[in-house]
């Protein structure tokens, strides 16, 4: 069955420290890959996406993610976090040709330590 | 350019009632998808509409239905509400130019509380 795994439920990092959020997927073929962010009570904002091409993807707010086919992973990184990055982060996948049907991971809640 | 607009933002209903939620996609977007978000189940795909036709469907009971109008606006309906239907319902729209897929843009959601 298709699935997305985010192994970390909650992560706390200090402001200015680096961040890596893990994501693994299980799919028959390489899907489209996304990272979304959600602030409390809000909708989802797309941080970045991978459809094809360069496996290192740059997104908004200084985030980047690397697609590793051999590990079925799409980890999100940021070199230096800001207090405003505190939110819930969702890794997501969609089948090629069906990008509108998105399967989400369970999310990772990010807290920032002053 | 206006984003995805969902109305209403908040709704309180009683068990057994029905409810209709509305979603206006980004201008030019023809695909509209609906998702349910709960603390226990996370984000789950409900269904997708494209050019007024349901194109994909998730694993939800028949009490959950939707439709899309000729201007791409979409509504979802939940009949015979249950306490477990309390959730944030998110709508997303995408351009979807045939084989060239694009990303989905989400609205702020409608928070439904069933009492």
XYZ file of N, CA and C in Angstrom:
687
model
N 0.846 -1.200 0.000
C 0.000 0.000 0.000
C 0.884 1.254 0.000
N 0.362 2.308 -0.605
C 1.112 3.558 -0.648
C 1.113 4.205 0.726
N 2.254 4.703 1.147
C 2.314 5.341 2.463
C 3.454 6.330 2.532
N 3.316 7.240 3.481
C 4.352 8.230 3.753
C 4.628 8.175 5.248
N 5.886 8.093 5.617
C 6.260 7.983 7.021
C 7.100 9.170 7.448
N 6.642 9.833 8.485
C 7.444 10.870 9.132
C 7.721 10.334 10.543
N 8.920 9.851 10.787
C 9.182 9.140 12.041
C 9.198 10.021 13.286
N 9.422 11.304 13.104
C 9.493 12.224 14.247
C 8.178 12.945 14.433
N 7.538 12.709 15.594
C 6.261 13.371 15.861
C 6.486 14.816 16.266
N 7.521 15.043 17.095
C 7.781 16.372 17.629
C 9.295 16.579 17.722
N 9.751 17.703 17.225
C 11.172 18.055 17.296
C 11.296 19.454 17.862
N 12.277 19.646 18.761
C 12.571 20.969 19.298
C 14.019 21.303 18.957
N 14.214 22.454 18.348
C 15.566 22.920 18.034
C 15.726 24.348 18.523
N 16.957 24.735 18.750
C 17.244 26.103 19.193
C 17.232 27.045 18.012
N 16.818 28.269 18.265
C 16.817 29.266 17.190
C 18.241 29.442 16.674
N 18.373 29.438 15.365
C 19.688 29.557 14.749
C 20.345 28.222 14.444
N 19.823 27.151 15.009
C 20.377 25.822 14.750
C 19.860 25.284 13.427
N 20.529 24.240 12.936
C 20.089 23.622 11.681
C 18.962 22.644 11.956
N 18.235 22.316 10.906
C 17.055 21.458 11.030
C 17.039 20.422 9.922
N 16.658 19.207 10.274
C 16.375 18.203 9.265
C 15.148 17.415 9.689
N 14.133 17.395 8.858
C 12.927 16.618 9.105
C 12.915 15.446 8.131
N 12.673 14.263 8.666
C 12.781 13.055 7.863
C 11.446 12.641 7.235
N 11.544 12.081 6.041
C 10.369 11.600 5.331
C 10.769 10.409 4.471
N 10.040 9.316 4.606
C 10.217 8.154 3.735
C 8.871 7.794 3.123
N 8.901 7.306 1.897
C 7.654 6.950 1.231
C 7.739 5.529 0.702
N 6.576 4.961 0.514
C 6.474 3.631 -0.075
C 5.508 3.707 -1.238
N 6.069 3.574 -2.449
C 5.258 3.706 -3.651
C 5.805 2.765 -4.710
N 4.995 2.410 -5.670
C 5.454 1.520 -6.725
C 6.466 2.176 -7.643
N 6.320 3.461 -7.844
C 7.220 4.208 -8.725
C 7.504 5.539 -8.059
N 8.444 6.276 -8.605
C 8.763 7.571 -8.015
C 7.576 8.506 -8.161
N 7.037 8.935 -7.035
C 5.875 9.827 -7.099
C 6.305 11.285 -7.160
N 5.341 12.167 -7.233
C 5.611 13.575 -6.961
C 5.777 13.697 -5.446
N 6.653 14.594 -5.019
C 6.950 14.743 -3.591
C 6.789 16.191 -3.170
N 6.239 16.385 -1.984
C 5.963 17.739 -1.502
C 6.288 17.838 -0.009
N 6.575 19.077 0.398
C 6.567 19.431 1.810
C 5.621 20.619 1.976
N 4.688 20.477 2.938
C 3.761 21.539 3.282
C 3.986 21.935 4.737
N 3.643 23.206 5.065
C 3.713 23.686 6.437
C 2.343 24.207 6.839
N 1.993 23.968 8.100
C 0.690 24.405 8.600
C 0.856 25.068 9.957
N 0.443 26.330 10.053
C 0.407 27.018 11.341
C -0.923 26.713 12.002
N -1.003 26.832 13.330
C -2.233 26.466 14.055
C -3.477 27.111 13.473
N -4.484 26.288 13.197
C -5.764 26.784 12.704
C -5.751 27.275 11.274
N -4.649 27.040 10.574
C -4.521 27.543 9.204
C -4.518 26.407 8.183
N -4.561 26.780 6.921
C -4.452 25.799 5.855
C -3.008 25.401 5.631
N -2.764 24.731 4.539
C -1.435 24.226 4.221
C -0.758 25.128 3.197
N 0.514 25.413 3.463
C 1.297 26.200 2.520
C 2.391 25.326 1.939
N 2.528 25.334 0.625
C 3.549 24.535 -0.027
C 4.920 25.155 0.182
N 5.860 24.365 0.726
C 7.240 24.824 0.903
C 8.068 24.531 -0.336
N 7.938 23.325 -0.854
C 8.682 22.935 -2.041
C 8.098 21.649 -2.618
N 8.514 21.369 -3.855
C 7.999 20.188 -4.541
C 9.094 19.575 -5.413
N 8.982 18.273 -5.637
C 9.859 17.580 -6.570
C 8.992 16.834 -7.569
N 9.180 17.199 -8.837
C 8.491 16.471 -9.900
C 9.489 15.622 -10.678
N 10.624 16.222 -11.023
C 11.665 15.511 -11.752
C 12.904 16.405 -11.785
N 14.000 15.868 -12.338
C 15.200 16.688 -12.515
C 16.111 16.684 -11.305
N 16.676 17.835 -11.011
C 17.642 17.976 -9.934
C 17.050 17.461 -8.625
N 17.780 16.589 -7.958
C 17.244 15.959 -6.751
C 17.317 16.853 -5.519
N 18.049 17.966 -5.601
C 18.093 18.934 -4.504
C 17.170 20.075 -4.886
N 16.130 20.243 -4.091
C 15.078 21.202 -4.435
C 15.095 22.363 -3.450
N 15.051 23.556 -3.981
C 14.988 24.745 -3.141
C 13.545 25.199 -3.009
N 13.182 25.652 -1.810
C 11.828 26.103 -1.594
C 11.788 27.500 -1.009
N 10.633 27.833 -0.470
C 10.471 29.155 0.131
C 11.009 29.156 1.558
N 11.199 30.325 2.110
C 11.606 30.524 3.504
C 12.944 29.854 3.823
N 13.792 29.649 2.828
C 15.117 29.093 3.065
C 15.170 27.585 3.230
N 14.081 26.893 2.951
C 14.049 25.440 3.067
C 14.550 24.768 1.789
N 15.108 23.577 1.946
C 15.485 22.753 0.815
C 15.195 21.292 1.158
N 15.094 20.467 0.142
C 14.873 19.044 0.369
C 15.642 18.260 -0.680
N 16.058 17.064 -0.304
C 16.816 16.218 -1.218
C 16.083 14.904 -1.438
N 15.842 14.585 -2.678
C 15.213 13.327 -3.050
C 16.298 12.268 -3.234
N 16.175 11.169 -2.489
C 17.117 10.056 -2.624
C 16.317 8.810 -2.997
N 16.402 8.464 -4.269
C 15.621 7.335 -4.786
C 15.994 6.033 -4.094
N 17.272 5.822 -3.858
C 17.728 4.559 -3.277
C 17.207 4.355 -1.858
N 16.950 5.453 -1.175
C 16.445 5.372 0.203
C 14.957 5.691 0.297
N 14.316 5.978 -0.828
C 12.900 6.389 -0.828
C 12.672 7.485 0.209
N 13.550 8.484 0.178
C 13.450 9.537 1.179
C 13.383 10.906 0.519
N 12.840 11.837 1.273
C 12.723 13.230 0.799
C 12.788 14.097 2.042
N 13.982 14.246 2.597
C 14.162 14.965 3.854
C 14.222 16.466 3.648
N 13.634 17.176 4.584
C 13.580 18.637 4.538
C 14.671 19.211 5.423
N 15.344 20.253 4.944
C 16.437 20.845 5.715
C 16.354 22.358 5.692
N 16.925 22.934 6.750
C 17.089 24.389 6.805
C 18.340 24.657 7.630
N 19.262 25.469 7.136
C 20.535 25.675 7.822
C 20.408 26.416 9.142
N 19.429 27.317 9.263
C 19.308 28.110 10.478
C 17.832 28.452 10.687
N 17.240 27.910 11.734
C 15.803 28.120 11.934
C 15.538 29.417 12.680
N 14.358 29.948 12.430
C 13.885 31.178 13.055
C 12.673 30.833 13.894
N 12.361 31.654 14.913
C 11.223 31.361 15.784
C 9.939 31.220 14.980
N 9.839 31.929 13.853
C 8.615 31.893 13.043
C 8.451 30.568 12.290
N 9.467 29.714 12.330
C 9.363 28.404 11.667
C 8.588 27.394 12.502
N 8.270 27.742 13.744
C 7.501 26.818 14.587
C 6.140 26.576 13.936
N 5.854 25.304 13.657
C 4.632 24.927 12.929
C 4.603 23.415 12.795
N 3.614 22.922 12.078
C 3.539 21.495 11.752
C 3.948 21.336 10.294
N 4.784 20.342 10.040
C 5.308 20.107 8.696
C 4.843 18.747 8.200
N 4.339 18.758 6.976
C 3.811 17.534 6.384
C 4.566 17.195 5.107
N 5.048 15.972 5.053
C 5.584 15.427 3.825
C 4.419 14.777 3.080
N 4.412 14.870 1.766
C 3.280 14.344 1.008
C 3.745 13.819 -0.342
N 2.978 12.886 -0.878
C 3.280 12.326 -2.197
C 2.005 12.279 -3.029
N 2.188 12.235 -4.329
C 1.063 12.064 -5.246
C 1.563 11.254 -6.431
N 0.678 10.424 -6.954
C 1.049 9.623 -8.117
C 1.237 10.519 -9.325
N 2.201 10.177 -10.156
C 2.357 10.895 -11.419
C 1.097 10.718 -12.245
N 0.593 11.822 -12.740
C -0.654 11.787 -13.489
C -1.868 11.981 -12.606
N -1.662 12.074 -11.299
C -2.788 12.261 -10.391
C -2.353 13.150 -9.238
N -1.750 14.293 -9.590
C -1.148 15.151 -8.569
C -2.168 15.763 -7.638
N -3.445 15.647 -7.978
C -4.462 16.244 -7.136
C -4.882 15.333 -5.997
N -4.501 14.063 -6.037
C -4.821 13.148 -4.947
C -3.543 12.950 -4.134
N -3.462 13.645 -3.015
C -2.234 13.700 -2.233
C -2.352 12.816 -1.003
N -1.308 12.049 -0.757
C -1.221 11.224 0.448
C -0.252 11.914 1.400
N -0.707 12.195 2.602
C 0.105 12.936 3.567
C 0.708 12.022 4.619
N 1.891 12.420 5.096
C 2.439 11.810 6.287
C 1.703 12.332 7.514
N 2.058 11.799 8.663
C 1.351 12.153 9.898
C 1.798 13.494 10.475
N 2.850 14.049 9.916
C 3.275 15.376 10.342
C 4.346 15.356 11.422
N 5.158 16.403 11.439
C 6.159 16.623 12.489
C 5.946 18.017 13.045
N 5.739 18.085 14.345
C 5.552 19.394 14.972
C 6.909 19.940 15.361
N 7.198 21.133 14.897
C 8.488 21.765 15.171
C 8.316 22.873 16.198
N 9.057 22.776 17.288
C 9.107 23.833 18.298
C 10.487 24.467 18.253
N 10.548 25.762 18.529
C 11.820 26.484 18.509
C 12.134 26.947 19.925
N 13.307 26.621 20.389
C 13.793 27.009 21.704
C 14.505 28.359 21.569
N 14.105 29.367 22.370
C 14.715 30.699 22.225
C 16.220 30.690 22.500
N -3.582 37.938 -7.179
C -4.401 36.795 -7.548
C -4.974 36.178 -6.275
N -6.306 36.055 -6.198
C -6.932 35.533 -4.998
C -6.604 34.053 -4.854
N -6.511 33.611 -3.580
C -6.223 32.215 -3.298
C -7.494 31.400 -3.272
N -7.381 30.203 -2.714
C -8.530 29.324 -2.559
C -9.371 29.826 -1.391
N -10.652 30.003 -1.619
C -11.539 30.550 -0.589
C -12.534 29.507 -0.135
N -12.548 29.270 1.175
C -13.501 28.315 1.743
C -14.469 29.036 2.669
N -15.726 28.702 2.540
C -16.741 29.269 3.422
C -17.696 28.180 3.895
N -18.188 28.295 5.136
C -17.738 29.253 6.136
C -16.419 28.809 6.775
N -15.816 29.620 7.593
C -14.578 29.216 8.280
C -14.868 28.318 9.473
N -15.991 28.582 10.137
C -16.353 27.797 11.312
C -17.821 27.438 11.241
N -18.124 26.242 11.771
C -19.490 25.736 11.691
C -19.727 24.811 12.873
N -20.871 24.980 13.532
C -21.268 24.049 14.588
C -22.598 23.434 14.196
N -22.649 22.106 14.182
C -23.855 21.385 13.799
C -24.175 20.321 14.851
N -25.421 19.877 14.828
C -25.874 18.837 15.746
C -25.853 17.484 15.042
N -25.597 16.457 15.802
C -25.628 15.085 15.261
C -26.916 14.850 14.484
N -26.806 14.204 13.351
C -27.966 13.888 12.536
C -28.284 14.928 11.470
N -27.751 16.123 11.654
C -27.977 17.171 10.656
C -27.088 16.934 9.446
N -27.298 17.758 8.425
C -26.409 17.719 7.278
C -25.735 19.086 7.133
N -24.636 19.116 6.399
C -23.895 20.359 6.245
C -23.332 20.449 4.830
N -23.232 21.677 4.333
C -22.634 21.924 3.016
C -21.514 22.929 3.167
N -20.348 22.576 2.659
C -19.180 23.450 2.689
C -18.870 23.881 1.264
N -18.357 25.102 1.132
C -18.116 25.645 -0.187
C -16.636 25.953 -0.398
N -16.200 25.823 -1.646
C -14.811 26.103 -2.005
C -14.763 26.792 -3.356
N -14.114 27.957 -3.392
C -13.884 28.652 -4.657
C -12.405 28.540 -4.994
N -12.075 27.878 -6.100
C -10.664 27.672 -6.425
C -10.014 28.940 -6.971
N -8.714 28.883 -7.138
C -7.976 29.957 -7.782
C -8.478 30.073 -9.219
N -8.602 31.306 -9.693
C -9.108 31.531 -11.040
C -8.295 30.755 -12.079
N -9.000 29.990 -12.928
C -8.316 29.206 -13.955
C -8.038 27.774 -13.551
N -8.127 27.481 -12.262
C -7.897 26.103 -11.808
C -9.160 25.286 -12.013
N -9.006 24.092 -12.589
C -10.156 23.269 -12.883
C -10.281 22.054 -11.980
N -9.240 21.772 -11.217
C -9.288 20.618 -10.321
C -9.476 21.100 -8.890
N -10.423 20.501 -8.194
C -10.662 20.810 -6.784
C -10.689 19.500 -6.006
N -9.901 19.462 -4.931
C -9.849 18.278 -4.071
C -10.265 18.659 -2.660
N -10.772 17.696 -1.936
C -11.189 17.912 -0.551
C -10.456 16.936 0.365
N -10.098 17.433 1.551
C -9.392 16.640 2.542
C -10.020 16.858 3.910
N -9.959 15.815 4.716
C -10.404 15.903 6.103
C -9.188 15.800 7.010
N -9.086 16.693 7.992
C -7.960 16.634 8.926
C -8.479 16.488 10.343
N -8.109 15.411 10.996
C -8.458 15.174 12.394
C -7.204 14.811 13.162
N -7.193 15.044 14.492
C -6.008 14.694 15.288
C -5.695 13.196 15.220
N -6.716 12.366 15.135
C -6.494 10.918 15.161
C -6.079 10.325 13.832
N -6.681 10.784 12.761
C -6.449 10.197 11.419
C -5.553 11.044 10.528
N -5.254 12.258 10.963
C -4.416 13.114 10.134
C -5.170 13.650 8.932
N -4.413 13.895 7.861
C -4.980 14.437 6.629
C -5.356 13.300 5.695
N -6.645 13.241 5.348
C -7.109 12.166 4.476
C -7.838 12.732 3.271
N -7.554 12.159 2.116
C -8.170 12.574 0.862
C -9.621 12.099 0.815
N -10.519 13.041 0.500
C -11.941 12.709 0.380
C -12.312 12.418 -1.067
N -12.178 13.413 -1.925
C -12.460 13.246 -3.352
C -11.912 14.422 -4.132
N -11.886 14.230 -5.465
C -11.405 15.258 -6.372
C -12.400 15.423 -7.508
N -12.611 16.679 -7.892
C -13.471 16.976 -9.025
C -12.671 17.718 -10.088
N -12.968 17.375 -11.319
C -12.319 18.013 -12.459
C -13.367 18.159 -13.551
N -13.554 19.368 -14.027
C -14.567 19.653 -15.062
C -15.909 19.026 -14.705
N -16.339 19.274 -13.486
C -17.670 18.898 -12.983
C -17.858 17.396 -12.790
N -16.775 16.624 -12.893
C -16.866 15.169 -12.739
C -15.949 14.715 -11.610
N -16.447 13.765 -10.830
C -15.592 13.218 -9.781
C -14.539 12.331 -10.419
N -13.266 12.634 -10.183
C -12.203 11.913 -10.854
C -11.507 10.920 -9.928
N -11.479 11.240 -8.641
C -10.857 10.354 -7.664
C -11.692 10.371 -6.403
N -11.635 9.272 -5.661
C -12.414 9.183 -4.431
C -11.607 8.452 -3.374
N -11.662 8.962 -2.151
C -10.993 8.300 -1.037
C -11.922 7.299 -0.362
N -11.483 6.789 0.784
C -12.249 5.762 1.496
C -13.137 6.368 2.568
N -14.161 7.034 2.151
C -15.123 7.619 3.070
C -16.509 7.085 2.740
N -17.395 7.033 3.764
C -18.751 6.519 3.499
C -19.528 7.436 2.571
N -20.630 6.897 2.060
C -21.452 7.626 1.104
C -22.101 8.876 1.673
N -22.037 9.046 3.001
C -22.583 10.272 3.599
C -21.800 11.511 3.133
N -20.595 11.268 2.685
C -19.751 12.364 2.187
C -19.904 12.427 0.663
N -20.325 13.561 0.185
C -20.502 13.715 -1.261
C -20.049 15.100 -1.676
N -19.923 15.288 -2.955
C -19.499 16.590 -3.437
C -20.024 16.842 -4.828
N -19.771 18.035 -5.280
C -20.084 18.359 -6.669
C -19.252 19.567 -7.074
N -19.166 19.745 -8.386
C -18.440 20.894 -8.916
C -19.309 21.561 -9.972
N -19.274 22.864 -9.976
C -20.089 23.633 -10.896
C -19.266 24.028 -12.127
N -19.947 24.609 -13.100
C -19.278 24.941 -14.360
C -18.196 26.001 -14.173
N -18.289 26.800 -13.115
C -17.250 27.820 -12.862
C -16.128 27.263 -11.965
N -16.118 25.939 -11.781
C -15.119 25.201 -10.993
C -15.323 25.292 -9.481
N -16.210 26.129 -9.017
C -16.515 26.139 -7.587
C -17.043 24.777 -7.173
N -16.727 24.406 -5.945
C -17.117 23.068 -5.493
C -17.797 23.136 -4.131
N -18.653 22.211 -3.897
C -19.280 22.054 -2.587
C -19.113 20.608 -2.138
N -18.988 20.431 -0.823
C -19.053 19.086 -0.285
C -20.168 19.046 0.753
N -20.825 17.928 0.813
C -21.958 17.747 1.687
C -21.726 16.534 2.575
N -22.063 16.693 3.838
C -22.017 15.554 4.749
C -23.414 15.399 5.339
N -24.008 14.259 5.154
C -25.345 14.032 5.681
C -25.268 13.205 6.964
N -26.344 13.245 7.734
C -26.444 12.482 8.985
C -25.144 12.578 9.789
N -24.830 13.776 10.196
C -23.558 14.047 10.862
C -23.362 13.198 12.119
N -22.119 12.766 12.305
C -21.703 12.026 13.487
C -20.649 12.835 14.219
N -20.493 12.540 15.522
C -19.496 13.276 16.308
C -18.110 13.167 15.669
N -17.816 12.022 15.099
C -16.516 11.783 14.489
C -16.262 12.577 13.221
N -17.276 13.264 12.724
C -17.092 14.093 11.529
C -16.511 15.449 11.887
N -16.374 15.733 13.172
C -15.747 16.985 13.599
C -14.313 17.013 13.095
N -13.979 18.027 12.341
C -12.668 18.064 11.695
C -12.461 19.404 11.014
N -11.228 19.601 10.553
C -10.925 20.708 9.654
C -11.034 20.151 8.244
N -11.882 20.738 7.421
C -12.048 20.290 6.047
C -11.320 21.278 5.133
N -10.372 20.750 4.392
C -9.528 21.567 3.529
C -9.846 21.309 2.067
N -9.851 22.374 1.323
C -10.064 22.301 -0.111
C -8.766 22.730 -0.791
N -8.451 22.111 -1.906
C -7.257 22.475 -2.663
C -7.608 22.564 -4.135
N -6.977 23.495 -4.825
C -7.194 23.580 -6.272
C -5.861 23.483 -6.999
N -5.911 22.978 -8.221
C -4.704 22.896 -9.031
C -5.054 23.138 -10.487
N -4.019 23.509 -11.259
C -4.232 23.895 -12.646
C -4.531 22.677 -13.509
N -3.674 21.667 -13.388
C -3.902 20.390 -14.064
C -4.100 20.527 -15.563
N -2.993 20.810 -16.271
C -3.071 20.928 -17.735
C -2.864 19.545 -18.353
N -3.837 18.673 -18.281
C -3.724 17.356 -18.885
C -2.610 16.567 -18.257
N -1.582 16.217 -19.008
C -0.492 15.402 -18.475
C 0.490 16.230 -17.667
N 0.393 17.531 -17.763
C 1.315 18.366 -17.006
C 0.664 18.720 -15.678
N 1.065 17.999 -14.648
C 0.478 18.261 -13.344
C 1.158 19.427 -12.658
N 0.425 20.093 -11.827
C 0.989 21.175 -11.033
C 0.633 20.930 -9.573
N 1.205 21.745 -8.701
C 0.969 21.528 -7.288
C -0.410 22.015 -6.891
N -0.868 21.556 -5.718
C -2.163 21.947 -5.184
C -1.988 23.104 -4.212
N -2.909 24.046 -4.272
C -2.926 25.188 -3.367
C -4.132 25.032 -2.448
N -3.886 25.181 -1.160
C -4.920 24.913 -0.171
C -5.580 26.177 0.351
N -6.856 26.040 0.700
C -7.570 27.101 1.380
C -7.314 27.044 2.878
N -7.928 27.974 3.615
C -7.734 28.056 5.066
C -8.512 26.979 5.816
N -9.485 26.390 5.150
C -10.242 25.307 5.770
C -11.527 25.775 6.430
N -12.416 24.820 6.621
C -13.640 25.025 7.394
C -13.572 24.119 8.611
N -13.660 24.726 9.780
C -13.632 23.943 11.023
C -15.057 23.561 11.362
N -15.378 22.268 11.257
C -16.709 21.749 11.572
C -16.683 21.079 12.938
N -17.593 21.497 13.782
C -17.763 20.870 15.090
C -19.160 20.282 15.156
N -19.241 18.990 15.467
C -20.530 18.306 15.595
C -20.776 18.029 17.078
N -21.935 18.504 17.569
C -22.231 18.362 19.006
C -23.484 17.502 19.204
